[in-house]
Short mmCIF file of C-alpha atoms in Angstrom, two decimals:
data_model
loop_
_atom_site.label_atom_id
_atom_site.label_comp_id
_atom_site.label_asym_id
_atom_site.label_seq_id
_atom_site.Cartn_x
_atom_site.Cartn_y
_atom_site.Cartn_z
CA MET H 1 4.38 -24.27 8.27
CA GLN H 2 6.06 -24.77 4.91
CA THR H 3 5.24 -21.88 2.58
CA ASN H 4 7.62 -22.24 -0.35
CA PRO H 5 8.28 -25.55 -2.11
CA ARG H 6 11.90 -24.51 -2.81
CA LEU H 7 12.64 -24.01 0.89
CA ASN H 8 12.97 -25.96 4.08
CA ILE H 9 12.21 -23.61 6.95
CA ARG H 10 13.44 -25.11 10.20
CA GLN H 11 12.98 -23.92 13.74
CA VAL H 12 16.37 -23.84 15.45
CA THR H 13 17.76 -22.56 18.73
CA TRP H 14 19.10 -19.04 18.99
CA ALA H 15 22.58 -20.55 19.47
CA ASN H 16 22.44 -22.51 16.20
CA PRO H 17 25.71 -21.71 14.36
CA VAL H 18 24.02 -21.19 10.97
CA GLY H 19 21.53 -18.77 12.55
CA ALA H 20 24.39 -16.98 14.34
CA ASP H 21 26.28 -16.60 11.03
CA LEU H 22 23.18 -15.18 9.30
CA ARG H 23 22.57 -12.72 12.16
CA ALA H 24 26.23 -11.62 12.00
CA ALA H 25 25.89 -11.02 8.24
CA GLN H 26 22.73 -8.99 8.85
CA GLN H 27 24.41 -6.88 11.52
CA ALA H 28 27.44 -6.24 9.26
CA GLU H 29 25.10 -5.08 6.50
CA LEU H 30 23.22 -2.80 8.90
CA ASP H 31 26.50 -1.41 10.26
CA ALA H 32 27.43 -0.46 6.68
CA ARG H 33 23.99 1.03 5.91
CA PHE H 34 23.87 3.10 9.08
CA GLY H 35 27.59 3.90 9.11
CA SER H 36 27.82 2.80 12.73
CA THR H 37 27.44 -0.20 15.01
CA ASP H 38 25.10 1.83 17.23
CA HIS H 39 21.82 1.37 15.34
CA GLU H 40 19.72 -0.79 17.65
CA PRO H 41 17.93 0.92 20.51
CA GLY H 42 17.50 -1.26 23.57
CA PRO H 43 18.99 -4.65 24.27
CA PRO H 44 19.59 -7.00 21.35
CA PRO H 45 17.44 -10.14 21.18
CA SER H 46 18.72 -13.22 22.98
CA GLU H 47 17.91 -16.88 23.63
CA ALA H 48 16.03 -15.81 26.78
CA ASP H 49 13.53 -13.52 25.02
CA THR H 50 13.27 -15.17 21.60
CA ALA H 51 10.22 -17.46 21.43
CA VAL H 52 11.00 -18.77 17.93
CA PHE H 53 13.95 -18.60 15.57
CA VAL H 54 13.91 -20.10 12.07
CA VAL H 55 16.40 -20.62 9.27
CA ALA H 56 15.35 -21.03 5.62
CA TYR H 57 17.39 -23.47 3.57
CA GLU H 58 17.25 -23.96 -0.19
CA LYS H 59 16.01 -27.52 -0.72
CA CYS H 60 18.12 -28.39 -3.74
CA SER H 61 21.47 -27.17 -2.37
CA GLY H 62 20.94 -27.11 1.39
CA GLN H 63 22.31 -23.56 1.46
CA PRO H 64 20.97 -21.30 4.22
CA LEU H 65 19.20 -18.34 2.61
CA GLY H 66 17.73 -16.41 5.52
CA CYS H 67 16.47 -16.31 9.06
CA GLY H 68 14.07 -14.60 11.40
CA GLY H 69 12.83 -14.67 14.95
CA LEU H 70 10.07 -13.67 17.30
CA ARG H 71 10.96 -11.75 20.43
CA MET H 72 8.34 -11.92 23.18
CA LEU H 73 7.18 -8.41 24.14
CA ASP H 74 4.27 -9.54 26.32
CA GLU H 75 1.83 -12.46 26.46
CA LYS H 76 -0.05 -11.23 23.35
CA THR H 77 2.69 -9.54 21.30
CA ALA H 78 5.82 -10.76 19.54
CA GLU H 79 8.28 -8.62 17.63
CA ILE H 80 9.95 -9.75 14.40
CA LYS H 81 13.70 -9.70 14.96
CA ARG H 82 16.64 -10.45 12.68
CA LEU H 83 14.58 -11.08 9.56
CA TYR H 84 17.34 -11.41 6.99
CA VAL H 85 17.88 -12.88 3.54
CA VAL H 86 21.30 -13.27 1.93
CA PRO H 87 21.73 -10.71 -0.87
CA TYR H 88 21.75 -13.15 -3.80
CA ALA H 89 18.39 -14.66 -2.73
CA ARG H 90 16.51 -11.38 -2.29
CA GLY H 91 13.42 -10.86 -4.42
CA SER H 92 12.78 -14.61 -4.66
CA GLY H 93 10.13 -14.93 -1.94
CA VAL H 94 12.42 -16.12 0.84
CA ALA H 95 11.60 -13.20 3.17
CA SER H 96 7.86 -13.63 2.59
CA SER H 97 8.17 -17.33 3.34
CA ILE H 98 10.10 -16.67 6.55
CA LEU H 99 7.51 -14.07 7.58
CA ALA H 100 4.67 -16.51 6.87
CA ALA H 101 6.40 -19.18 8.98
CA LEU H 102 6.90 -16.67 11.81
CA GLU H 103 3.25 -15.57 11.66
CA ALA H 104 2.11 -19.20 11.85
CA GLN H 105 4.45 -19.82 14.77
CA ALA H 106 3.27 -16.64 16.51
CA HIS H 107 -0.33 -17.79 16.18
CA SER H 108 0.50 -21.28 17.46
CA HIS H 109 2.28 -19.74 20.47
CA GLY H 110 -0.83 -17.72 21.31
CA PHE H 111 0.34 -14.30 20.14
CA SER H 112 -2.36 -12.14 18.54
CA VAL H 113 -0.16 -9.22 17.44
CA ILE H 114 3.18 -9.11 15.68
CA ALA H 115 5.23 -5.93 15.77
CA ALA H 116 8.20 -4.91 13.67
CA GLU H 117 10.67 -2.04 13.36
CA ALA H 118 12.73 -0.81 10.44
CA GLY H 119 15.23 2.01 10.60
CA SER H 120 15.56 5.04 8.39
CA ALA H 121 18.23 3.32 6.27
CA GLN H 122 15.92 0.35 5.65
CA SER H 123 13.39 1.61 3.11
CA ASP H 124 13.26 -1.93 1.70
CA GLY H 125 12.25 -3.27 5.13
CA ARG H 126 9.57 -0.63 5.54
CA SER H 127 8.12 -1.44 2.11
CA PHE H 128 8.25 -5.16 2.89
CA TYR H 129 6.26 -4.84 6.12
CA GLU H 130 3.71 -2.50 4.52
CA SER H 131 3.16 -4.88 1.60
CA ALA H 132 2.73 -7.76 4.08
CA GLY H 133 -0.22 -6.01 5.74
CA PHE H 134 1.55 -4.35 8.66
CA ALA H 135 0.25 -0.92 9.65
CA ALA H 136 2.41 1.93 10.87
CA VAL H 137 2.04 2.44 14.63
CA PRO H 138 3.59 4.80 17.17
CA ASN H 139 7.06 3.73 18.19
CA PHE H 140 7.00 1.21 21.03
CA GLY H 141 9.42 -0.01 23.68
CA PRO H 142 13.04 1.00 23.05
CA TYR H 143 12.05 2.79 19.83
CA VAL H 144 9.98 5.49 21.60
CA GLY H 145 11.55 8.84 20.78
CA VAL H 146 13.92 7.37 18.17
CA THR H 147 13.26 9.43 15.06
CA GLU H 148 15.17 6.98 12.83
CA SER H 149 12.80 4.11 13.74
CA TYR H 150 9.59 3.20 11.95
CA CYS H 151 7.33 0.78 13.81
CA TYR H 152 4.60 -1.50 12.48
CA SER H 153 2.10 -3.99 13.80
CA LYS H 154 -0.29 -6.59 12.49
CA ARG H 155 -3.08 -8.51 14.21
CA ILE H 156 -2.93 -12.20 13.50
CA ASP H 157 -5.38 -15.02 13.86
CA SER H 158 -5.74 -18.39 12.18
CA HIS H 159 -7.16 -16.76 9.04
CA SER H 160 -4.42 -14.13 8.68
CA ALA H 161 -1.63 -16.59 9.44
CA SER H 162 -2.87 -19.04 6.81
CA HIS H 163 -3.53 -16.21 4.31
CA THR H 164 0.07 -14.97 4.65
CA ALA H 165 1.31 -18.52 4.18
CA MET H 166 -0.60 -18.78 0.90
CA ALA H 167 0.75 -15.47 -0.48
#
């Protein structure tokens, strides 16, 4: 679902080189924020457990601006993984557009809940999920007992997915 007229949001494979470069940039930024490379509890997402991965491109230049994916947790729940926007494009609606595309994809894949996690050094991520209608929930999966993790969830249906896309 296209949510921003300035963007082309394309579903790509996990192995897509542009997506891999964006994920590497995100991880480098998180390494700097957390002061360590050990900031992700549990196994990192992979091609095998990622139901959807998208890259947002600026229409006029073709430049990749961000990415995001959905990791399958169970038949009803997907977790947002590797939602990232390049620094110079932040605050321009790219992240909201990626999230809207992921919510629409989650709904079309039959998921009814989307979960997310943001670490203690990611106050911007926590604010983003809260403003997008996610509610704080007890830590789940690999985040249980991790005091630096903040977990969120949001129920989605056709109405909520289309509402997010319009925002």
